[in-house]
Amino acid sequence: MKKWLNDYFQLGRLDATWKGEFFAGTVGFFTVVYIVAVNSLILAEAGIPLEAAIIATIITSVVGCLLMGFLGKIPVLLVPGMGINALFSYTIVQSMGLTWQEALGVVFISGLLFMIVAFTKLAKIVSASIPASLKESITVGLGLFLMLIGLEKGGIVEKGTNSLISLGSFSEPHVLATVFTFLVSIILFLRNVKGNFLITIIVGTAISWMFGLLDISTIKGTSIQLEEYKGVFGHVSFEQLMTIPFWVAVFSLTMVLVFENIGLVHNHVSYLNRPDRFKKAFQANSISVFLSSLTGSSPTVSTVESTASMAAGGKTGITAVVAGLLFMCSIFFVPVIKLIPDSAIAPILIIIGGLMLQNIRNLDVKDLSESFPSFFIIAMIPFTYSIADGMAIGFILYPILKIALGKAKEVSLPLYLISSLFLINFVLQYMH
């Protein structure tokens, strides 16, 4: 068995060892395990019971990592993605009015479309048809949105009765706990402490307890309850399949998934100097997204934190398999994870959002026909509280500006089609 695994993962050819791969997988797991707490709390905002959301996140991460390990054969961890989970809960469910079951239906269809793209030549065609400025602005807009969510969760800003954002009360224990946790988090992050987000969650929970916001006695005698999860697993709904909002959600989610993962997988295989693994890794990613709908979670992405595994010496898919098995073990800590407060999660959302904002440096601000549609996407995603609407405004404006400047040929045919679909959706919404 061991010889077969050595040959399958090509340990000899890649100069890798079992000990090294196990260590890299462990480092990667502790770097990204914070996602169990963060993602489950965001899924709970969509209406999924918290304990079921925790179990769904764990199982989705296990499946994703094992898929990438055995099919992609590279040390990349597939877990529910930040930004994508915000699109799932805050846009598809809260803004568009779909239930979480219907949102899982959106993930199901998006997963199928993603697989079609990944297993055909469409990946290159779709990627080439969308201008780099629009791709980058989606990431930046998602970053701003995550920062806003983090600030709201931490009570640092709050919505008034007139929907205007204002500063929260810094005399509130919840807000003070968030501020102290953020200071710890940003210092750990800037000093590049390994597992900094996991440490942030632990320290943030302790700070919240010191402020009298937690009752630790509630975890005594508790155990994993699978009854709630039974009501989530496989509960995909297509009731809204024939409605415009459903397909707008499918379209928006698929766009973000394809563009984000093309970039992430490409960066990872380049880091490893193994471009030959891009196709299989991208395909593993697409299958994982599809299965996310059945396990009851927002979709997976080839997480940025995978770089920690590679930096620790990970060279093969065994690294991802080890991380997947460790995620499986984390299911025994569900009662403890349920205790984690918003004040411990908010700083992580703020920092991840800030990291995504860095992509703004890739925009060509000299060409206003490129930058203005991008600026609208960046501004409108958080201002409208809708990733889909923010994307739509930028995608509609882009071809209009190009045509006005006599540069219509710079816009690809697929982009004209995408922009038209967004415009039709807006017209139908106003008519409705």
Short mmCIF file of C-alpha atoms in Angstrom, two decimals:
data_model
loop_
_atom_site.label_atom_id
_atom_site.label_comp_id
_atom_site.label_asym_id
_atom_site.label_seq_id
_atom_site.Cartn_x
_atom_site.Cartn_y
_atom_site.Cartn_z
CA MET A 1 0.00 0.00 0.00
CA LYS A 2 2.75 2.41 0.96
CA LYS A 3 4.65 1.66 -2.27
CA TRP A 4 1.47 2.34 -4.30
CA LEU A 5 0.98 5.65 -2.50
CA ASN A 6 4.64 6.57 -3.05
CA ASP A 7 4.23 5.92 -6.78
CA TYR A 8 0.79 7.60 -6.97
CA PHE A 9 1.96 10.82 -5.34
CA GLN A 10 5.43 10.61 -6.95
CA LEU A 11 7.26 11.18 -3.67
CA GLY A 12 10.57 9.99 -5.12
CA ARG A 13 10.44 12.16 -8.24
CA LEU A 14 9.46 15.24 -6.25
CA ASP A 15 12.04 14.57 -3.52
CA ALA A 16 9.28 14.49 -0.87
CA THR A 17 9.01 12.46 2.35
CA TRP A 18 6.05 11.25 4.39
CA LYS A 19 7.33 13.10 7.45
CA GLY A 20 7.68 16.33 5.50
CA GLU A 21 4.24 16.02 3.92
CA PHE A 22 2.61 15.28 7.29
CA PHE A 23 4.29 18.32 8.84
CA ALA A 24 3.23 20.56 5.92
CA GLY A 25 -0.36 19.30 6.13
CA THR A 26 -0.46 20.00 9.87
CA VAL A 27 0.88 23.54 9.38
CA GLY A 28 -1.67 24.17 6.61
CA PHE A 29 -4.52 22.88 8.78
CA PHE A 30 -3.70 25.12 11.74
CA THR A 31 -3.32 28.07 9.36
CA VAL A 32 -6.79 27.66 7.85
CA VAL A 33 -8.84 25.90 10.58
CA TYR A 34 -10.23 29.31 11.61
CA ILE A 35 -12.58 28.91 8.63
CA VAL A 36 -14.68 26.42 10.61
CA ALA A 37 -15.74 29.13 13.06
CA VAL A 38 -15.87 32.03 10.60
CA ASN A 39 -17.74 30.27 7.80
CA SER A 40 -20.29 28.64 10.09
CA LEU A 41 -21.21 31.99 11.66
CA ILE A 42 -21.69 33.53 8.20
CA LEU A 43 -23.80 30.52 7.08
CA ALA A 44 -25.89 30.97 10.22
CA GLU A 45 -26.72 34.48 8.94
CA ALA A 46 -28.46 32.74 6.02
CA GLY A 47 -30.64 30.78 8.44
CA ILE A 48 -28.71 27.51 8.65
CA PRO A 49 -28.65 26.28 12.29
CA LEU A 50 -25.23 27.08 13.78
CA GLU A 51 -24.25 23.54 14.79
CA ALA A 52 -25.34 22.21 11.40
CA ALA A 53 -23.33 25.00 9.73
CA ILE A 54 -20.22 24.00 11.71
CA ILE A 55 -20.57 20.35 10.72
CA ALA A 56 -21.29 21.33 7.09
CA THR A 57 -18.14 23.48 6.99
CA ILE A 58 -16.02 20.67 8.44
CA ILE A 59 -17.36 17.99 6.07
CA THR A 60 -17.04 20.32 3.07
CA SER A 61 -13.40 21.02 4.02
CA VAL A 62 -12.67 17.30 4.45
CA VAL A 63 -14.15 16.46 1.04
CA GLY A 64 -12.40 19.41 -0.64
CA CYS A 65 -8.95 18.61 0.77
CA LEU A 66 -9.23 14.90 -0.06
CA LEU A 67 -10.36 15.71 -3.60
CA MET A 68 -7.46 18.07 -4.17
CA GLY A 69 -5.05 15.60 -2.60
CA PHE A 70 -6.04 12.55 -4.63
CA LEU A 71 -7.11 14.21 -7.91
CA GLY A 72 -5.11 17.46 -8.01
CA LYS A 73 -2.09 15.85 -6.30
CA ILE A 74 -0.79 19.21 -5.07
CA PRO A 75 -0.54 20.65 -1.52
CA VAL A 76 -3.52 22.99 -1.90
CA LEU A 77 -6.31 23.12 0.69
CA LEU A 78 -9.89 23.41 -0.56
CA VAL A 79 -12.19 24.96 2.06
CA PRO A 80 -15.25 27.27 1.95
CA GLY A 81 -14.03 30.61 0.65
CA MET A 82 -14.21 34.02 2.26
CA GLY A 83 -16.13 36.47 0.11
CA ILE A 84 -17.97 33.59 -1.52
CA ASN A 85 -19.69 32.86 1.81
CA ALA A 86 -20.68 36.54 2.04
CA LEU A 87 -22.18 36.31 -1.45
CA PHE A 88 -24.11 33.22 -0.33
CA SER A 89 -25.55 34.63 2.90
CA TYR A 90 -25.80 38.39 2.46
CA THR A 91 -26.55 38.70 -1.25
CA ILE A 92 -28.29 35.51 -2.42
CA VAL A 93 -30.28 34.95 0.77
CA GLN A 94 -30.70 38.32 2.49
CA SER A 95 -30.75 40.66 -0.54
CA MET A 96 -32.29 38.45 -3.24
CA GLY A 97 -34.75 36.81 -0.88
CA LEU A 98 -33.92 33.16 -1.57
CA THR A 99 -34.02 30.67 1.30
CA TRP A 100 -30.79 28.93 2.29
CA GLN A 101 -32.12 25.74 0.68
CA GLU A 102 -32.66 27.62 -2.59
CA ALA A 103 -29.21 29.19 -2.21
CA LEU A 104 -27.79 25.66 -2.04
CA GLY A 105 -29.70 25.04 -5.27
CA VAL A 106 -27.81 28.00 -6.75
CA VAL A 107 -24.52 26.43 -5.58
CA PHE A 108 -25.61 23.11 -7.16
CA ILE A 109 -26.21 24.69 -10.60
CA SER A 110 -23.10 26.87 -10.31
CA GLY A 111 -21.09 23.77 -9.46
CA LEU A 112 -22.37 22.02 -12.59
CA LEU A 113 -21.49 25.05 -14.73
CA PHE A 114 -18.09 25.29 -13.06
CA MET A 115 -17.42 21.63 -13.90
CA ILE A 116 -18.42 22.21 -17.53
CA VAL A 117 -15.93 25.10 -17.66
CA ALA A 118 -13.20 23.10 -15.88
CA PHE A 119 -13.54 19.96 -18.00
CA THR A 120 -13.65 21.81 -21.35
CA LYS A 121 -11.78 24.62 -23.08
CA LEU A 122 -14.29 27.15 -21.73
CA ALA A 123 -11.98 28.07 -18.83
CA LYS A 124 -9.56 29.82 -21.18
CA ILE A 125 -12.33 31.38 -23.29
CA VAL A 126 -14.25 32.80 -20.31
CA SER A 127 -11.13 34.03 -18.56
CA ALA A 128 -9.83 35.74 -21.70
CA SER A 129 -13.18 37.46 -22.42
CA ILE A 130 -13.34 39.42 -19.15
CA PRO A 131 -10.97 42.40 -18.77
CA ALA A 132 -8.42 42.15 -15.98
CA SER A 133 -9.72 45.42 -14.49
CA LEU A 134 -13.18 43.93 -13.90
CA LYS A 135 -11.73 40.73 -12.39
CA GLU A 136 -9.53 42.67 -10.00
CA SER A 137 -12.34 45.04 -9.00
CA ILE A 138 -14.58 42.13 -8.00
CA THR A 139 -11.90 40.99 -5.55
CA VAL A 140 -11.47 44.52 -4.18
CA GLY A 141 -15.25 44.99 -3.85
CA LEU A 142 -15.52 41.68 -1.98
CA GLY A 143 -12.73 42.87 0.31
CA LEU A 144 -14.58 46.07 1.18
CA PHE A 145 -17.75 44.08 1.76
CA LEU A 146 -15.96 41.70 4.15
CA MET A 147 -14.50 44.65 6.04
CA LEU A 148 -17.97 46.18 6.38
CA ILE A 149 -19.39 42.87 7.65
CA GLY A 150 -16.53 42.55 10.13
CA LEU A 151 -17.01 46.10 11.41
CA GLU A 152 -20.75 45.47 11.80
CA LYS A 153 -20.27 42.11 13.53
CA GLY A 154 -17.84 43.71 15.96
CA GLY A 155 -20.22 46.58 16.68
CA ILE A 156 -17.61 49.15 15.57
CA VAL A 157 -20.10 50.49 13.02
CA GLU A 158 -23.85 49.97 13.00
CA LYS A 159 -26.82 50.63 10.78
CA GLY A 160 -29.25 53.27 11.97
CA THR A 161 -33.02 53.24 11.45
CA ASN A 162 -32.49 55.20 8.22
CA SER A 163 -29.96 52.55 7.04
CA LEU A 164 -27.07 55.01 7.38
CA ILE A 165 -23.83 53.61 8.81
CA SER A 166 -22.55 55.25 12.00
CA LEU A 167 -19.94 54.52 14.66
CA GLY A 168 -20.99 52.14 17.39
CA SER A 169 -20.71 52.85 21.08
CA PHE A 170 -17.16 52.18 22.28
CA SER A 171 -18.40 51.93 25.84
CA GLU A 172 -20.17 48.65 25.00
CA PRO A 173 -18.28 45.54 26.25
CA HIS A 174 -18.86 43.77 22.92
CA VAL A 175 -17.21 46.61 20.98
CA LEU A 176 -14.30 46.87 23.41
CA ALA A 177 -13.73 43.12 23.13
CA THR A 178 -13.63 43.46 19.34
CA VAL A 179 -11.16 46.36 19.45
CA PHE A 180 -8.76 44.55 21.82
CA THR A 181 -9.02 41.35 19.74
CA PHE A 182 -8.34 43.30 16.55
CA LEU A 183 -5.17 44.82 18.04
CA VAL A 184 -3.94 41.34 18.99
CA SER A 185 -4.91 39.97 15.57
CA ILE A 186 -3.24 42.66 13.46
CA ILE A 187 -0.01 42.48 15.49
CA LEU A 188 0.15 38.68 15.16
CA PHE A 189 -0.61 38.94 11.44
CA LEU A 190 1.99 41.65 10.70
CA ARG A 191 4.62 39.70 12.64
CA ASN A 192 3.74 36.67 10.49
CA VAL A 193 3.08 34.41 13.50
CA LYS A 194 2.13 30.92 12.33
CA GLY A 195 -1.53 30.12 12.94
CA ASN A 196 -2.22 33.79 13.73
CA PHE A 197 -5.94 33.62 12.92
CA LEU A 198 -6.41 30.52 15.09
CA ILE A 199 -4.60 32.28 17.95
CA THR A 200 -6.81 35.33 17.37
CA ILE A 201 -9.96 33.23 17.80
CA ILE A 202 -8.64 31.68 21.04
CA VAL A 203 -7.47 35.02 22.48
CA GLY A 204 -10.62 36.81 21.26
CA THR A 205 -12.84 34.25 22.96
CA ALA A 206 -10.86 34.65 26.20
CA ILE A 207 -11.16 38.46 26.00
CA SER A 208 -14.91 38.14 25.46
CA TRP A 209 -15.10 35.88 28.54
CA MET A 210 -13.16 38.44 30.61
CA PHE A 211 -15.71 41.08 29.62
CA GLY A 212 -18.44 38.76 30.95
CA LEU A 213 -19.90 38.08 27.49
CA LEU A 214 -19.55 34.28 27.57
CA ASP A 215 -20.85 31.54 29.80
CA ILE A 216 -18.32 28.68 29.51
CA SER A 217 -20.47 26.41 31.67
CA THR A 218 -22.81 25.94 28.69
CA ILE A 219 -20.35 23.56 26.99
CA LYS A 220 -20.27 21.13 29.92
CA GLY A 221 -21.92 17.85 29.15
CA THR A 222 -22.70 18.81 25.57
CA SER A 223 -22.01 16.50 22.65
CA ILE A 224 -22.29 16.58 18.88
CA GLN A 225 -25.91 16.67 17.77
CA LEU A 226 -26.34 15.34 14.23
CA GLU A 227 -30.12 15.85 14.14
CA GLU A 228 -29.79 19.47 13.01
CA TYR A 229 -27.32 18.51 10.28
CA LYS A 230 -29.70 15.89 8.90
CA GLY A 231 -32.00 18.80 8.07
CA VAL A 232 -29.22 20.46 6.05
CA PHE A 233 -27.39 17.62 4.28
CA GLY A 234 -28.75 17.21 0.74
CA HIS A 235 -31.53 19.77 1.32
CA VAL A 236 -31.14 21.49 -2.03
CA SER A 237 -34.21 23.33 -3.31
CA PHE A 238 -35.04 24.29 -6.91
CA GLU A 239 -38.37 25.95 -6.13
CA GLN A 240 -37.18 29.24 -7.60
CA LEU A 241 -35.51 27.60 -10.62
CA MET A 242 -37.75 29.40 -13.11
CA THR A 243 -37.30 32.86 -11.59
CA ILE A 244 -34.94 35.67 -12.66
CA PRO A 245 -33.32 36.17 -9.19
CA PHE A 246 -32.30 32.49 -9.09
CA TRP A 247 -30.44 32.69 -12.40
CA VAL A 248 -28.91 36.07 -11.58
CA ALA A 249 -27.56 34.44 -8.41
CA VAL A 250 -26.27 31.44 -10.41
CA PHE A 251 -24.61 33.74 -12.92
CA SER A 252 -22.99 35.95 -10.28
CA LEU A 253 -21.75 33.04 -8.17
CA THR A 254 -20.36 31.17 -11.19
CA MET A 255 -18.51 34.27 -12.39
CA VAL A 256 -16.85 34.86 -9.01
CA LEU A 257 -16.00 31.17 -8.54
CA VAL A 258 -14.44 30.71 -11.98
CA PHE A 259 -12.37 33.91 -11.94
CA GLU A 260 -11.21 33.62 -8.35
CA ASN A 261 -10.19 29.97 -8.63
CA ILE A 262 -8.48 30.34 -12.00
CA GLY A 263 -6.26 32.94 -10.35
CA LEU A 264 -5.70 31.00 -7.14
CA VAL A 265 -4.92 27.64 -8.76
CA HIS A 266 -2.65 29.28 -11.31
CA ASN A 267 -0.72 31.05 -8.52
CA HIS A 268 -0.35 27.82 -6.54
CA VAL A 269 0.94 25.65 -9.41
CA SER A 270 3.31 28.48 -10.40
CA TYR A 271 4.66 28.62 -6.83
CA LEU A 272 5.28 24.86 -7.01
CA ASN A 273 6.67 25.16 -10.54
CA ARG A 274 4.20 22.46 -11.63
CA PRO A 275 2.00 24.07 -14.31
CA ASP A 276 1.12 20.58 -15.58
CA ARG A 277 -1.14 20.12 -12.52
CA PHE A 278 -3.35 23.16 -13.25
CA LYS A 279 -6.02 21.26 -15.20
CA LYS A 280 -6.49 18.44 -12.67
CA ALA A 281 -6.37 20.84 -9.70
CA PHE A 282 -8.95 23.12 -11.32
CA GLN A 283 -11.17 20.12 -12.02
CA ALA A 284 -10.89 18.95 -8.40
CA ASN A 285 -11.89 22.47 -7.38
CA SER A 286 -15.00 22.39 -9.57
CA ILE A 287 -16.14 18.99 -8.24
CA SER A 288 -15.66 20.26 -4.70
CA VAL A 289 -17.86 23.30 -5.42
CA PHE A 290 -20.63 21.03 -6.73
CA LEU A 291 -20.43 18.75 -3.67
CA SER A 292 -20.58 21.80 -1.36
CA SER A 293 -24.26 22.17 -2.29
CA LEU A 294 -24.96 18.65 -1.01
CA THR A 295 -22.91 18.95 2.18
CA GLY A 296 -24.76 22.19 2.99
CA SER A 297 -22.09 24.86 2.70
CA SER A 298 -21.13 27.84 0.58
CA PRO A 299 -18.61 26.85 -2.13
CA THR A 300 -14.96 25.99 -1.68
CA VAL A 301 -11.92 27.81 -3.10
CA SER A 302 -8.23 26.94 -3.44
CA THR A 303 -7.39 28.91 -0.34
CA VAL A 304 -4.57 31.46 -0.17
CA GLU A 305 -3.46 29.87 3.12
CA SER A 306 -2.25 26.86 1.11
CA THR A 307 0.97 28.85 0.66
CA ALA A 308 1.74 28.08 4.32
CA SER A 309 1.71 24.36 3.52
CA MET A 310 4.03 24.86 0.57
CA ALA A 311 6.37 27.09 2.56
CA ALA A 312 6.49 24.34 5.22
CA GLY A 313 7.76 21.90 2.59
CA GLY A 314 4.55 20.44 1.14
CA LYS A 315 5.10 19.12 -2.39
CA THR A 316 2.39 16.52 -3.05
CA GLY A 317 -1.30 15.84 -2.52
CA ILE A 318 -0.47 14.00 0.71
CA THR A 319 -0.26 17.43 2.38
CA ALA A 320 -3.89 18.15 1.43
CA VAL A 321 -4.99 14.66 2.53
CA VAL A 322 -3.38 15.15 5.97
CA ALA A 323 -5.15 18.49 6.37
CA GLY A 324 -8.45 16.85 5.36
CA LEU A 325 -8.05 14.13 7.99
CA LEU A 326 -7.27 16.76 10.65
CA PHE A 327 -10.45 18.63 9.66
CA MET A 328 -12.29 15.35 10.24
CA CYS A 329 -10.92 15.23 13.81
CA SER A 330 -12.09 18.80 14.46
CA ILE A 331 -15.71 17.60 14.44
CA PHE A 332 -15.23 16.54 18.08
CA PHE A 333 -14.75 20.19 19.04
CA VAL A 334 -18.12 21.41 17.69
CA PRO A 335 -19.50 22.27 21.20
CA VAL A 336 -16.45 24.49 21.81
CA ILE A 337 -16.63 26.11 18.36
CA LYS A 338 -20.26 27.08 19.01
CA LEU A 339 -19.05 29.22 21.91
CA ILE A 340 -16.86 31.50 19.73
CA PRO A 341 -18.33 35.05 19.77
CA ASP A 342 -18.64 37.59 16.93
CA SER A 343 -15.98 39.77 18.58
CA ALA A 344 -13.41 37.00 17.97
CA ILE A 345 -14.41 36.58 14.32
CA ALA A 346 -14.87 40.22 13.28
CA PRO A 347 -11.14 41.14 13.31
CA ILE A 348 -10.36 38.23 10.95
CA LEU A 349 -13.01 39.42 8.48
CA ILE A 350 -11.55 42.94 8.63
CA ILE A 351 -7.98 41.75 7.99
CA ILE A 352 -8.93 39.36 5.16
CA GLY A 353 -10.97 42.17 3.60
CA GLY A 354 -7.96 44.45 3.86
CA LEU A 355 -5.76 41.88 2.13
CA MET A 356 -8.22 41.63 -0.76
CA LEU A 357 -8.18 45.43 -1.10
CA GLN A 358 -4.52 45.26 -2.10
CA ASN A 359 -5.59 44.15 -5.60
CA ILE A 360 -6.56 47.75 -6.33
CA ARG A 361 -2.91 48.37 -7.21
CA ASN A 362 -3.42 46.20 -10.32
CA LEU A 363 -6.01 48.58 -11.82
CA ASP A 364 -5.07 50.82 -14.75
CA VAL A 365 -6.27 54.15 -13.33
CA LYS A 366 -4.91 56.13 -16.31
CA ASP A 367 -7.49 54.67 -18.70
CA LEU A 368 -10.81 55.94 -17.31
CA SER A 369 -12.84 53.63 -19.57
CA GLU A 370 -11.19 50.77 -17.64
CA SER A 371 -11.04 52.29 -14.17
CA PHE A 372 -14.51 53.87 -13.85
CA PRO A 373 -16.45 50.58 -14.30
CA SER A 374 -14.03 49.05 -11.79
CA PHE A 375 -14.55 51.85 -9.28
CA PHE A 376 -18.31 51.40 -9.56
CA ILE A 377 -18.00 47.67 -8.81
CA ILE A 378 -15.74 48.40 -5.82
CA ALA A 379 -18.08 51.07 -4.41
CA MET A 380 -21.45 49.52 -5.20
CA ILE A 381 -20.83 46.05 -3.75
CA PRO A 382 -20.65 47.35 -0.14
CA PHE A 383 -22.98 50.34 -0.69
CA THR A 384 -25.80 48.20 -2.14
CA TYR A 385 -24.99 45.32 0.22
CA SER A 386 -25.20 43.15 -2.90
CA ILE A 387 -22.27 41.57 -4.71
CA ALA A 388 -24.48 40.74 -7.69
CA ASP A 389 -25.79 44.31 -8.11
CA GLY A 390 -22.31 45.78 -7.68
CA MET A 391 -20.91 43.49 -10.35
CA ALA A 392 -23.83 44.20 -12.67
CA ILE A 393 -23.33 47.98 -12.64
CA GLY A 394 -19.66 47.68 -13.57
CA PHE A 395 -20.27 45.08 -16.27
CA ILE A 396 -23.02 47.20 -17.87
CA LEU A 397 -20.98 50.40 -17.76
CA TYR A 398 -17.82 48.88 -19.29
CA PRO A 399 -19.09 48.25 -22.86
CA ILE A 400 -21.07 51.53 -22.86
CA LEU A 401 -17.90 53.56 -22.19
CA LYS A 402 -15.89 51.59 -24.74
CA ILE A 403 -18.55 52.14 -27.45
CA ALA A 404 -18.73 55.86 -26.57
CA LEU A 405 -14.97 56.16 -27.14
CA GLY A 406 -15.06 54.26 -30.43
CA LYS A 407 -13.36 51.23 -28.86
CA ALA A 408 -16.22 48.77 -29.32
CA LYS A 409 -13.86 46.16 -30.77
CA GLU A 410 -11.98 46.01 -27.46
CA VAL A 411 -15.05 44.38 -25.89
CA SER A 412 -15.31 40.63 -26.48
CA LEU A 413 -18.52 39.00 -27.71
CA PRO A 414 -18.97 36.98 -24.47
CA LEU A 415 -18.66 40.21 -22.46
CA TYR A 416 -21.36 41.88 -24.57
CA LEU A 417 -23.57 38.88 -23.81
CA ILE A 418 -22.80 38.98 -20.07
CA SER A 419 -23.44 42.74 -19.90
CA SER A 420 -26.74 42.34 -21.77
CA LEU A 421 -27.90 39.70 -19.29
CA PHE A 422 -27.11 42.00 -16.38
CA LEU A 423 -28.99 44.87 -18.09
CA ILE A 424 -32.03 42.68 -18.83
CA ASN A 425 -32.09 41.64 -15.17
CA PHE A 426 -32.11 45.30 -14.04
CA VAL A 427 -34.96 46.16 -16.43
CA LEU A 428 -37.00 43.16 -15.27
CA GLN A 429 -36.41 44.08 -11.61
CA TYR A 430 -37.69 47.64 -12.13
CA MET A 431 -40.68 46.42 -14.16
CA HIS A 432 -41.50 44.02 -11.34
#
